[in-house]
XYZ file of C-alpha atoms in Angstrom:
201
model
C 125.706 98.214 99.054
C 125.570 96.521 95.511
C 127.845 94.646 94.003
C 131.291 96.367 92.355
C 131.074 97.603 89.051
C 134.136 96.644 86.933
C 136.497 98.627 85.578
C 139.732 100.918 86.744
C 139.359 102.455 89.985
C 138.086 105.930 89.960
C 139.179 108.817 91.268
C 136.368 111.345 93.458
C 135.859 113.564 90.638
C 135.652 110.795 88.071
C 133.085 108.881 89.793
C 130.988 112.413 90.143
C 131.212 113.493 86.415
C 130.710 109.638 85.702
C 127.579 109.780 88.296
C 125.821 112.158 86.412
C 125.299 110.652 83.827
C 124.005 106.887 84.885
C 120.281 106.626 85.215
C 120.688 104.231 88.316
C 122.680 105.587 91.835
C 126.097 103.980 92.550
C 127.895 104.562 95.925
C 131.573 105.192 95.591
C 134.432 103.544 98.008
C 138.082 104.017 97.837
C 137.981 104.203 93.815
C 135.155 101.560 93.840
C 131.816 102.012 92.321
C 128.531 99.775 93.499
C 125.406 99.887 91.525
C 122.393 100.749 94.218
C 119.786 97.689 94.521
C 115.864 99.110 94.028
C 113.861 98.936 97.368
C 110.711 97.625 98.475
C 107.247 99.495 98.778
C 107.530 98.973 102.888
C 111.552 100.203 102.635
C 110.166 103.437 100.819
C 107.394 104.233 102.806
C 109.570 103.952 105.983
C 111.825 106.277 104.503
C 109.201 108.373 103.532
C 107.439 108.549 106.685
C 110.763 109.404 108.909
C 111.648 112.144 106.099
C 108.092 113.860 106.166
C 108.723 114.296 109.938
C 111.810 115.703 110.049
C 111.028 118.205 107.396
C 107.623 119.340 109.043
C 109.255 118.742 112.667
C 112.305 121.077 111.142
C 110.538 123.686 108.980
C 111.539 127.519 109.445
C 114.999 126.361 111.021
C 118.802 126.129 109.909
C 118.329 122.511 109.205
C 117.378 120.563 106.330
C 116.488 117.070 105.685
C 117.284 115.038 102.635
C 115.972 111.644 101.395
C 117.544 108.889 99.361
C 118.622 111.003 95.996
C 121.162 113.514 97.836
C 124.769 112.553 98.138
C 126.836 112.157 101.570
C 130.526 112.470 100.998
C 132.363 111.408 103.768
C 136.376 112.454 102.816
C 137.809 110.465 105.580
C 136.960 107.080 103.703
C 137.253 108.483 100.221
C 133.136 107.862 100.000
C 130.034 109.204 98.714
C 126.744 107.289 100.150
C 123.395 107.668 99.626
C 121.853 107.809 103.186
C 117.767 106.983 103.229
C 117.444 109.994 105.157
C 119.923 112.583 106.432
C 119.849 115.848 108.467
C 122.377 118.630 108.009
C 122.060 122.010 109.838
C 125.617 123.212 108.173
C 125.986 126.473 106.433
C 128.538 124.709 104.178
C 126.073 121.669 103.075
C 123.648 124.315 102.374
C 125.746 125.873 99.554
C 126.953 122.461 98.099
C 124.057 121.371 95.906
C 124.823 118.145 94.893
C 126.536 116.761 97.938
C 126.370 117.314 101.486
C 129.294 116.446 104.266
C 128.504 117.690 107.315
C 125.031 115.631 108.933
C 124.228 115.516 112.341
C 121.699 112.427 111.724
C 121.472 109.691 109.562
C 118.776 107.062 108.977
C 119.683 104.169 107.257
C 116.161 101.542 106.785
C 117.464 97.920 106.736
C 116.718 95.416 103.931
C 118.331 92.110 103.814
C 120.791 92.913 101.204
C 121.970 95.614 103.296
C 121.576 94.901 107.073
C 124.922 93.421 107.869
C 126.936 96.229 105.938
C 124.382 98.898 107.304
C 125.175 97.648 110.740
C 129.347 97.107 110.400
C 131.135 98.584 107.707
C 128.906 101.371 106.831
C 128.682 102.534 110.599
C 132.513 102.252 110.414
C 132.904 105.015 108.223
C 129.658 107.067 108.885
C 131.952 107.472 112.414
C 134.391 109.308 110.634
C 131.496 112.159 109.988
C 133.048 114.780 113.447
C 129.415 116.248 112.622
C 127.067 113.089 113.346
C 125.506 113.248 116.394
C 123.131 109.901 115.833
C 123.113 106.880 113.202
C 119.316 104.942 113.308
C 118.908 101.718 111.596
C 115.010 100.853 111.147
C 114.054 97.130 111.118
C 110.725 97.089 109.349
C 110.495 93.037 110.299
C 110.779 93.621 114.032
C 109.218 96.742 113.771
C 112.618 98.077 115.572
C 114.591 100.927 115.653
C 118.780 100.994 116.561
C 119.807 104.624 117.303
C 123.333 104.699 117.707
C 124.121 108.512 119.644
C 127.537 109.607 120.306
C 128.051 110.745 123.594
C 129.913 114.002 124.675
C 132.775 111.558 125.893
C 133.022 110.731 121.954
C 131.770 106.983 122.957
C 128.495 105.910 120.566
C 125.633 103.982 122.955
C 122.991 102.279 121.454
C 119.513 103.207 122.315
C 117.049 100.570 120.813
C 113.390 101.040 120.401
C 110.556 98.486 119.820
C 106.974 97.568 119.809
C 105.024 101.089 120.570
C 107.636 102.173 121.740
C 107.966 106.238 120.772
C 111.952 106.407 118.857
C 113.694 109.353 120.204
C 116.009 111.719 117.406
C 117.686 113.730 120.837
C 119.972 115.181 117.675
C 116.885 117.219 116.711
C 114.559 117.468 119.663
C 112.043 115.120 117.602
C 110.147 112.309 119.350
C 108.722 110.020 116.622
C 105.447 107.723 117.605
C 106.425 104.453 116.230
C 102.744 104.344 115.048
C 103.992 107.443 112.814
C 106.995 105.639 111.366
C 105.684 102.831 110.523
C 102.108 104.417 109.069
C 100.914 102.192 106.439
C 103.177 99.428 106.218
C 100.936 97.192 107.676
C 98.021 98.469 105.254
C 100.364 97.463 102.259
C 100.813 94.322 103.488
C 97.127 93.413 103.694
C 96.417 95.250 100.837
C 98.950 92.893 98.647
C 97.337 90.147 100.290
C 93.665 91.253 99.590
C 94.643 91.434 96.399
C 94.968 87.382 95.397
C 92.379 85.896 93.085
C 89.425 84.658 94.963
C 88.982 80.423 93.573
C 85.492 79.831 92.386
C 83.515 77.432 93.427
């Protein structure tokens, strides 16, 4: 989360009518608005790659996936967020076209701004979702993947995945080959670093 724009606390609708008409995204807490930081090429391309295989994984079924741009309102904090990825396979969220409320996964890829809140606060009230079945937190540094799934005894466990290890989505039936999710970060990497000057002699 950004930092807190200032002003008067805003009410839901406020903040939405205000929304549309900013050309950067702002999350919204408890009459709060925070200004969205920009994200790194590896950050995107994460999020890209986990979004691509949802939707194919997904195609032809009740569910859809969303990336970064689409809304999640979550009442029982008085929030809108705007997930890196998010699954919803609710008939509701389907009619709502500029919000959805009712995930069953959420994929949130760390940056260093972020990680902490990601991790604490953010979890905190993602809970409140009764839909959400599993909350993943990527670590592109550790090439690591958190997924926090909520058991049918209402407890969450973590699951953590690393190295080559495959990262299981059990929330959709999708098992994702960490050489999938991470596909071309490493090539951007090299690439920027291909890229210096060569000195002359």
């Amino acid at each position: 989360m950004g930092y807190a724009q200032q002003g008067s606390p805003l009410t839901a609708a406020e903040y939405l009518a205000w929304e549309e008409t900013q050309e950067q995204r702002h999350e919204y807490l408890h009459g709060e608005v925070f200004a969205m930081a920009g994200a790194e090429d590896r950050h995107v391309t994460v999020a890209g790659n986990i979004f691509v295989a949802l939707r194919q994984h997904l195609r032809g079924s009740a569910c859809q996936t969303y990336i970064s741009d689409m809304r999640l309102h979550v009442e029982a904090a008085n929030a809108y967020f705007y997930p890196d990825v998010m699954v919803t396979c609710d008939a509701a969220d389907h009619a709502s076209r500029l919000s959805k409320a009712h995930p069953l996964l959420v994929v949130e890829v760390l940056s260093p701004a972020t990680g902490n809140y990601d991790r604490g606060d953010k979890f905190a009230h993602y809970r409140r979702l009764a839909s959400l079945r599993e909350y993943v937190l990527v670590d592109i540094d550790r090439r690591a993947t958190d997924v926090y799934r909520k058991g049918a005894d209402g407890l969450w466990v973590l699951h953590p995945y690393a190295g080559e290890e495959a990262v299981e989505f059990a929330s959709v039936e999708l098992r994702l080959a960490a050489g999938e999710l991470f596909a071309d970060v490493g090539e951007v990497v090299e690439a920027a670093a291909d890229s210096r000057p060569v000195q002359g002699n």
